mmCIF file of C-alpha atoms and ligand atoms in Angstrom:
data_model
loop_
_atom_site.group_PDB
_atom_site.id
_atom_site.type_symbol
_atom_site.label_atom_id
_atom_site.label_comp_id
_atom_site.label_asym_id
_atom_site.label_seq_id
_atom_site.Cartn_x
_atom_site.Cartn_y
_atom_site.Cartn_z
ATOM 1 C CA UNK A 1 -10.115 -6.277 17.167
ATOM 2 C CA UNK A 2 -7.971 -4.238 19.596
ATOM 3 C CA UNK A 3 -5.297 -2.030 17.956
ATOM 4 C CA UNK A 4 -2.276 -0.408 19.670
ATOM 5 C CA UNK A 5 0.193 2.146 18.320
ATOM 6 C CA UNK A 6 3.851 1.093 18.694
ATOM 7 C CA UNK A 7 7.168 2.595 17.549
ATOM 8 C CA UNK A 8 9.332 0.621 15.083
ATOM 9 C CA UNK A 9 13.148 0.533 14.842
ATOM 10 C CA UNK A 10 13.456 3.578 12.538
ATOM 11 C CA UNK A 11 11.401 5.732 14.946
ATOM 12 C CA UNK A 12 8.182 5.619 12.890
ATOM 13 C CA UNK A 13 4.908 4.383 14.354
ATOM 14 C CA UNK A 14 2.796 1.429 13.303
ATOM 15 C CA UNK A 15 -0.317 -0.374 14.567
ATOM 16 C CA UNK A 16 -0.003 -3.659 16.458
ATOM 17 C CA UNK A 17 -2.886 -6.165 16.695
ATOM 18 C CA UNK A 18 -2.281 -8.133 19.930
ATOM 19 C CA UNK A 19 -4.828 -10.855 19.118
ATOM 20 C CA UNK A 20 -2.909 -11.777 15.963
ATOM 21 C CA UNK A 21 0.562 -10.607 17.076
ATOM 22 C CA UNK A 22 0.625 -8.811 13.706
ATOM 23 C CA UNK A 23 1.693 -5.278 12.716
ATOM 24 C CA UNK A 24 0.632 -2.974 9.882
ATOM 25 C CA UNK A 25 4.354 -2.618 8.994
ATOM 26 C CA UNK A 26 7.711 -4.219 9.756
ATOM 27 C CA UNK A 27 8.985 -3.779 13.320
ATOM 28 C CA UNK A 28 12.393 -3.113 11.718
ATOM 29 C CA UNK A 29 11.077 0.228 10.435
ATOM 30 C CA UNK A 30 7.681 1.184 9.037
ATOM 31 C CA UNK A 31 8.862 4.084 6.875
ATOM 32 C CA UNK A 32 11.976 2.199 5.729
ATOM 33 C CA UNK A 33 9.867 -0.785 4.666
ATOM 34 C CA UNK A 34 7.213 1.305 2.901
ATOM 35 C CA UNK A 35 9.852 3.302 1.028
ATOM 36 C CA UNK A 36 11.826 0.216 -0.016
ATOM 37 C CA UNK A 37 8.940 -1.983 -1.176
ATOM 38 C CA UNK A 38 6.471 0.494 -2.647
ATOM 39 C CA UNK A 39 8.509 3.530 -3.716
ATOM 40 C CA UNK A 40 11.919 2.136 -4.660
ATOM 41 C CA UNK A 41 10.776 -1.156 -6.213
ATOM 42 C CA UNK A 42 7.316 0.039 -7.322
ATOM 43 C CA UNK A 43 6.877 3.704 -8.168
ATOM 44 C CA UNK A 44 10.498 4.488 -9.080
ATOM 45 C CA UNK A 45 10.673 1.282 -11.150
ATOM 46 C CA UNK A 46 7.702 2.149 -13.376
ATOM 47 C CA UNK A 47 7.983 5.895 -13.558
ATOM 48 C CA UNK A 48 10.887 7.186 -15.570
ATOM 49 C CA UNK A 49 9.855 10.581 -16.975
ATOM 50 C CA UNK A 50 8.483 13.800 -15.412
ATOM 51 C CA UNK A 51 4.944 14.801 -16.470
ATOM 52 C CA UNK A 52 3.798 11.186 -16.654
ATOM 53 C CA UNK A 53 0.489 10.402 -15.039
ATOM 54 C CA UNK A 54 -0.073 7.165 -13.182
ATOM 55 C CA UNK A 55 -2.841 5.390 -11.356
ATOM 56 C CA UNK A 56 -2.098 3.408 -8.196
ATOM 57 C CA UNK A 57 -4.314 0.975 -6.285
ATOM 58 C CA UNK A 58 -3.445 0.314 -2.655
ATOM 59 C CA UNK A 59 -4.647 -2.909 -1.061
ATOM 60 C CA UNK A 60 -5.087 -1.814 2.530
ATOM 61 C CA UNK A 61 -5.075 2.005 2.981
ATOM 62 C CA UNK A 62 -4.680 1.547 6.760
ATOM 63 C CA UNK A 63 -2.541 4.236 8.404
ATOM 64 C CA UNK A 64 -2.148 6.242 5.171
ATOM 65 C CA UNK A 65 1.659 5.898 5.321
ATOM 66 C CA UNK A 66 1.992 4.599 1.750
ATOM 67 C CA UNK A 67 -0.325 7.324 0.469
ATOM 68 C CA UNK A 68 1.689 10.043 2.257
ATOM 69 C CA UNK A 69 5.091 8.877 1.007
ATOM 70 C CA UNK A 70 3.658 8.527 -2.513
ATOM 71 C CA UNK A 71 2.231 12.062 -2.363
ATOM 72 C CA UNK A 72 5.678 13.368 -1.323
ATOM 73 C CA UNK A 73 7.430 11.324 -4.017
ATOM 74 C CA UNK A 74 5.012 12.574 -6.708
ATOM 75 C CA UNK A 75 6.139 16.145 -5.954
ATOM 76 C CA UNK A 76 9.819 15.122 -6.165
ATOM 77 C CA UNK A 77 9.410 13.191 -9.427
ATOM 78 C CA UNK A 78 6.898 15.707 -10.830
ATOM 79 C CA UNK A 79 4.452 13.031 -11.884
ATOM 80 C CA UNK A 80 0.678 13.161 -11.544
ATOM 81 C CA UNK A 81 -0.773 10.327 -9.497
ATOM 82 C CA UNK A 82 -4.361 9.170 -9.120
ATOM 83 C CA UNK A 83 -4.328 7.044 -5.984
ATOM 84 C CA UNK A 84 -7.103 4.687 -4.891
ATOM 85 C CA UNK A 85 -6.847 3.211 -1.402
ATOM 86 C CA UNK A 86 -9.183 0.332 -0.480
ATOM 87 C CA UNK A 87 -9.823 -0.272 3.205
ATOM 88 C CA UNK A 88 -12.342 -2.436 5.062
ATOM 89 C CA UNK A 89 -11.568 -1.324 8.624
ATOM 90 C CA UNK A 90 -10.551 2.376 8.664
ATOM 91 C CA UNK A 91 -8.402 3.811 11.462
ATOM 92 C CA UNK A 92 -10.108 6.362 13.737
ATOM 93 C CA UNK A 93 -9.129 9.982 14.438
ATOM 94 C CA UNK A 94 -7.520 9.190 17.829
ATOM 95 C CA UNK A 95 -5.248 6.677 16.074
ATOM 96 C CA UNK A 96 -4.386 9.189 13.328
ATOM 97 C CA UNK A 97 -3.219 11.688 15.966
ATOM 98 C CA UNK A 98 -0.793 9.096 17.390
ATOM 99 C CA UNK A 99 0.806 8.246 14.030
ATOM 100 C CA UNK A 100 4.039 10.271 13.736
ATOM 101 C CA UNK A 101 4.568 10.038 9.960
ATOM 102 C CA UNK A 102 4.281 13.752 9.209
ATOM 103 C CA UNK A 103 7.005 14.651 11.720
ATOM 104 C CA UNK A 104 9.218 11.684 10.755
ATOM 105 C CA UNK A 105 8.951 12.635 7.066
ATOM 106 C CA UNK A 106 9.247 16.393 7.820
ATOM 107 C CA UNK A 107 5.919 16.905 6.117
ATOM 108 C CA UNK A 108 2.847 18.962 6.993
ATOM 109 C CA UNK A 109 0.648 17.391 9.689
ATOM 110 C CA UNK A 110 -2.439 19.015 8.176
ATOM 111 C CA UNK A 111 -1.803 17.213 4.894
ATOM 112 C CA UNK A 112 -1.644 13.878 6.751
ATOM 113 C CA UNK A 113 -4.855 14.717 8.627
ATOM 114 C CA UNK A 114 -6.496 15.645 5.324
ATOM 115 C CA UNK A 115 -5.634 12.216 3.848
ATOM 116 C CA UNK A 116 -7.724 10.748 6.636
ATOM 117 C CA UNK A 117 -10.463 13.386 6.872
ATOM 118 C CA UNK A 118 -11.577 13.521 3.229
ATOM 119 C CA UNK A 119 -14.876 11.857 2.405
ATOM 120 C CA UNK A 120 -14.777 8.247 1.294
ATOM 121 C CA UNK A 121 -15.611 7.186 -2.285
ATOM 122 C CA UNK A 122 -14.911 10.611 -3.909
ATOM 123 C CA UNK A 123 -11.648 11.663 -5.589
ATOM 124 C CA UNK A 124 -9.927 14.664 -3.918
ATOM 125 C CA UNK A 125 -7.056 16.625 -5.504
ATOM 126 C CA UNK A 126 -4.823 17.083 -2.442
ATOM 127 C CA UNK A 127 -1.833 18.636 -4.238
ATOM 128 C CA UNK A 128 -1.216 19.528 -7.894
ATOM 129 C CA UNK A 129 0.422 16.114 -8.262
ATOM 130 C CA UNK A 130 -1.721 13.876 -6.090
ATOM 131 C CA UNK A 131 -5.391 12.941 -6.150
ATOM 132 C CA UNK A 132 -6.784 10.454 -3.605
ATOM 133 C CA UNK A 133 -9.935 8.354 -3.603
ATOM 134 C CA UNK A 134 -10.477 6.161 -0.558
ATOM 135 C CA UNK A 135 -12.901 3.281 -0.980
ATOM 136 C CA UNK A 136 -14.432 1.726 2.118
ATOM 137 C CA UNK A 137 -14.967 -1.877 1.027
ATOM 138 C CA UNK A 138 -13.482 -5.360 1.175
ATOM 139 C CA UNK A 139 -10.810 -6.518 -1.252
ATOM 140 C CA UNK A 140 -13.060 -9.293 -2.582
ATOM 141 C CA UNK A 141 -15.415 -6.560 -3.876
ATOM 142 C CA UNK A 142 -12.786 -5.053 -6.219
ATOM 143 C CA UNK A 143 -13.958 -5.346 -9.832
ATOM 144 C CA UNK A 144 -11.747 -2.845 -11.740
ATOM 145 C CA UNK A 145 -10.517 -3.761 -15.233
ATOM 146 C CA UNK A 146 -7.381 -2.410 -17.000
ATOM 147 C CA UNK A 147 -7.356 0.611 -14.686
ATOM 148 C CA UNK A 148 -4.066 0.820 -12.783
ATOM 149 C CA UNK A 149 -0.345 1.087 -13.582
ATOM 150 C CA UNK A 150 0.745 -0.017 -10.127
ATOM 151 C CA UNK A 151 -0.676 -1.977 -7.193
ATOM 152 C CA UNK A 152 0.700 -1.724 -3.669
ATOM 153 C CA UNK A 153 -0.350 -5.110 -2.271
ATOM 154 C CA UNK A 154 -0.125 -4.460 1.486
ATOM 155 C CA UNK A 155 -2.550 -6.908 3.106
ATOM 156 C CA UNK A 156 -1.766 -8.552 6.451
ATOM 157 C CA UNK A 157 0.502 -11.576 6.149
ATOM 158 C CA UNK A 158 -0.626 -14.982 4.911
ATOM 159 C CA UNK A 159 -0.106 -16.370 8.448
ATOM 160 C CA UNK A 160 -3.167 -14.402 9.657
ATOM 161 C CA UNK A 161 -5.162 -13.781 6.444
ATOM 162 C CA UNK A 162 -4.302 -16.675 4.070
ATOM 163 C CA UNK A 163 -7.477 -16.022 2.051
ATOM 164 C CA UNK A 164 -5.974 -12.721 0.790
ATOM 165 C CA UNK A 165 -2.943 -14.366 -0.838
ATOM 166 C CA UNK A 166 -4.790 -16.738 -3.155
ATOM 167 C CA UNK A 167 -5.239 -17.106 -6.912
ATOM 168 C CA UNK A 168 -8.739 -15.607 -6.703
ATOM 169 C CA UNK A 169 -7.432 -12.328 -5.203
ATOM 170 C CA UNK A 170 -4.437 -12.178 -7.571
ATOM 171 C CA UNK A 171 -6.800 -12.754 -10.526
ATOM 172 C CA UNK A 172 -8.662 -9.596 -9.445
ATOM 173 C CA UNK A 173 -5.330 -7.746 -9.217
ATOM 174 C CA UNK A 174 -4.320 -8.972 -12.687
ATOM 175 C CA UNK A 175 -7.640 -7.737 -14.137
ATOM 176 C CA UNK A 176 -7.325 -4.388 -12.364
ATOM 177 C CA UNK A 177 -3.881 -3.672 -13.864
ATOM 178 C CA UNK A 178 -3.246 -2.213 -17.313
ATOM 179 C CA UNK A 179 -0.892 -4.152 -19.605
ATOM 180 C CA UNK A 180 2.680 -3.919 -18.287
ATOM 181 C CA UNK A 181 1.230 -2.880 -14.928
ATOM 182 C CA UNK A 182 3.155 -3.898 -11.842
ATOM 183 C CA UNK A 183 2.208 -5.226 -8.396
ATOM 184 C CA UNK A 184 4.668 -5.008 -5.499
ATOM 185 C CA UNK A 185 4.438 -6.659 -2.102
ATOM 186 C CA UNK A 186 6.637 -7.230 0.942
ATOM 187 C CA UNK A 187 5.857 -10.971 0.883
ATOM 188 C CA UNK A 188 8.278 -13.449 -0.688
ATOM 189 C CA UNK A 189 6.495 -16.703 0.143
ATOM 190 C CA UNK A 190 6.772 -19.480 -2.452
ATOM 191 C CA UNK A 191 3.003 -20.140 -2.325
ATOM 192 C CA UNK A 192 2.317 -16.442 -3.022
ATOM 193 C CA UNK A 193 4.745 -16.398 -5.961
ATOM 194 C CA UNK A 194 3.108 -19.534 -7.401
ATOM 195 C CA UNK A 195 -0.422 -18.082 -7.010
ATOM 196 C CA UNK A 196 0.709 -14.951 -8.894
ATOM 197 C CA UNK A 197 2.293 -17.013 -11.678
ATOM 198 C CA UNK A 198 -0.826 -19.200 -11.956
ATOM 199 C CA UNK A 199 -2.965 -16.162 -12.886
ATOM 200 C CA UNK A 200 -0.479 -14.959 -15.520
ATOM 201 C CA UNK A 201 1.982 -12.651 -13.741
ATOM 202 C CA UNK A 202 5.698 -12.696 -14.457
ATOM 203 C CA UNK A 203 7.270 -12.608 -10.982
ATOM 204 C CA UNK A 204 10.680 -11.361 -9.790
ATOM 205 C CA UNK A 205 12.282 -11.837 -6.372
ATOM 206 C CA UNK A 206 14.020 -8.672 -5.194
ATOM 207 C CA UNK A 207 16.077 -7.853 -2.087
ATOM 208 C CA UNK A 208 13.744 -7.141 0.829
ATOM 209 C CA UNK A 209 13.696 -4.197 3.253
ATOM 210 C CA UNK A 210 15.767 -4.292 6.494
ATOM 211 C CA UNK A 211 14.970 -7.495 8.412
ATOM 212 C CA UNK A 212 13.626 -9.332 5.350
ATOM 213 C CA UNK A 213 15.671 -11.203 2.749
ATOM 214 C CA UNK A 214 13.336 -10.915 -0.239
ATOM 215 C CA UNK A 215 10.151 -9.339 -1.614
ATOM 216 C CA UNK A 216 8.138 -9.871 -4.819
ATOM 217 C CA UNK A 217 7.348 -7.797 -7.887
ATOM 218 C CA UNK A 218 4.783 -9.138 -10.375
ATOM 219 C CA UNK A 219 4.279 -7.739 -13.887
ATOM 220 C CA UNK A 220 1.242 -8.171 -16.167
ATOM 221 C CA UNK A 221 2.701 -8.903 -19.606
HETATM 222 C C1 SAM B 301 -0.779 -4.641 6.695
HETATM 223 S S1 SAM B 301 -2.082 -3.440 6.950
HETATM 224 C C2 SAM B 301 -1.382 -2.215 5.887
HETATM 225 C C3 SAM B 301 -2.088 -0.939 5.796
HETATM 226 C C4 SAM B 301 -1.491 0.217 5.038
HETATM 227 N N1 SAM B 301 -0.966 -0.109 3.756
HETATM 228 C C5 SAM B 301 -0.580 1.042 5.882
HETATM 229 O O1 SAM B 301 0.495 1.410 5.394
HETATM 230 O O2 SAM B 301 -0.934 1.348 7.000
HETATM 231 C C6 SAM B 301 -3.462 -4.194 6.059
HETATM 232 C C7 SAM B 301 -4.701 -3.348 5.936
HETATM 233 O O3 SAM B 301 -5.709 -4.092 5.242
HETATM 234 C C8 SAM B 301 -6.985 -3.903 5.882
HETATM 235 N N2 SAM B 301 -7.785 -5.108 5.607
HETATM 236 C C9 SAM B 301 -7.628 -6.348 6.138
HETATM 237 N N3 SAM B 301 -8.481 -7.220 5.574
HETATM 238 C C10 SAM B 301 -9.210 -6.525 4.666
HETATM 239 C C11 SAM B 301 -10.228 -6.893 3.726
HETATM 240 N N4 SAM B 301 -10.643 -8.160 3.623
HETATM 241 N N5 SAM B 301 -10.746 -5.936 2.948
HETATM 242 C C12 SAM B 301 -10.327 -4.642 3.054
HETATM 243 N N6 SAM B 301 -9.351 -4.232 3.926
HETATM 244 C C13 SAM B 301 -8.784 -5.168 4.700
HETATM 245 C C14 SAM B 301 -6.618 -3.718 7.337
HETATM 246 O O4 SAM B 301 -7.642 -3.048 8.042
HETATM 247 C C15 SAM B 301 -5.315 -2.923 7.254
HETATM 248 O O5 SAM B 301 -5.569 -1.549 7.225
#
């Protein structure tokens, strides 16, 4: 499918898919949304002490924005993160060059390029606090058990990919999490909340990022 780079309301880029009229992030601000949903209500919620180590699974590595802000946050919080990003349709190097996250976040462009250039399937220690393994596969192939403290569930919306917001996918997410593990997502749909509850998650509605009233956080008890 055709992909175009556009600029969102906070000045950060995202990818637009004309055929679906769908974006990788909110048009109200890609960085703002990523920070609010995944860092504030995900990482900062579960990680309270320095020197902790955590494992994170990202559903949809895409532009690498969530990985970059998590890498930067790991340095700030002084926690060690093992990050696994699953992606079925990787971005290409021309797209990476048009994504302005390093300059918007006042970070090193070479670090952002490295996130994208490292080999798939192997873990790479990119900073003392952040190791990244990218897995090129489809979400339905995920078979991890009791492996992650946190899941960033960042699939395209249920309007365009309803099959990714079902009990069968959330069952995989529940298996992949350790006990007391947490999944965060920008979606607040009632059908999504009910699918999460049906597979055993305890689900909270939280205030959403700019332009969105609510989001969901699900905990494996
Ligand atoms: C909403 S985008 C978010 C991407 C990413 N989190 C980011 O910040 O750029 C969803 C991502 O899921 C990927 N994707 C869609 N369907 C998939 C599937 N069935 N299996 C694996 N990846 C998929 C897309 O290619 C896209 O990169």
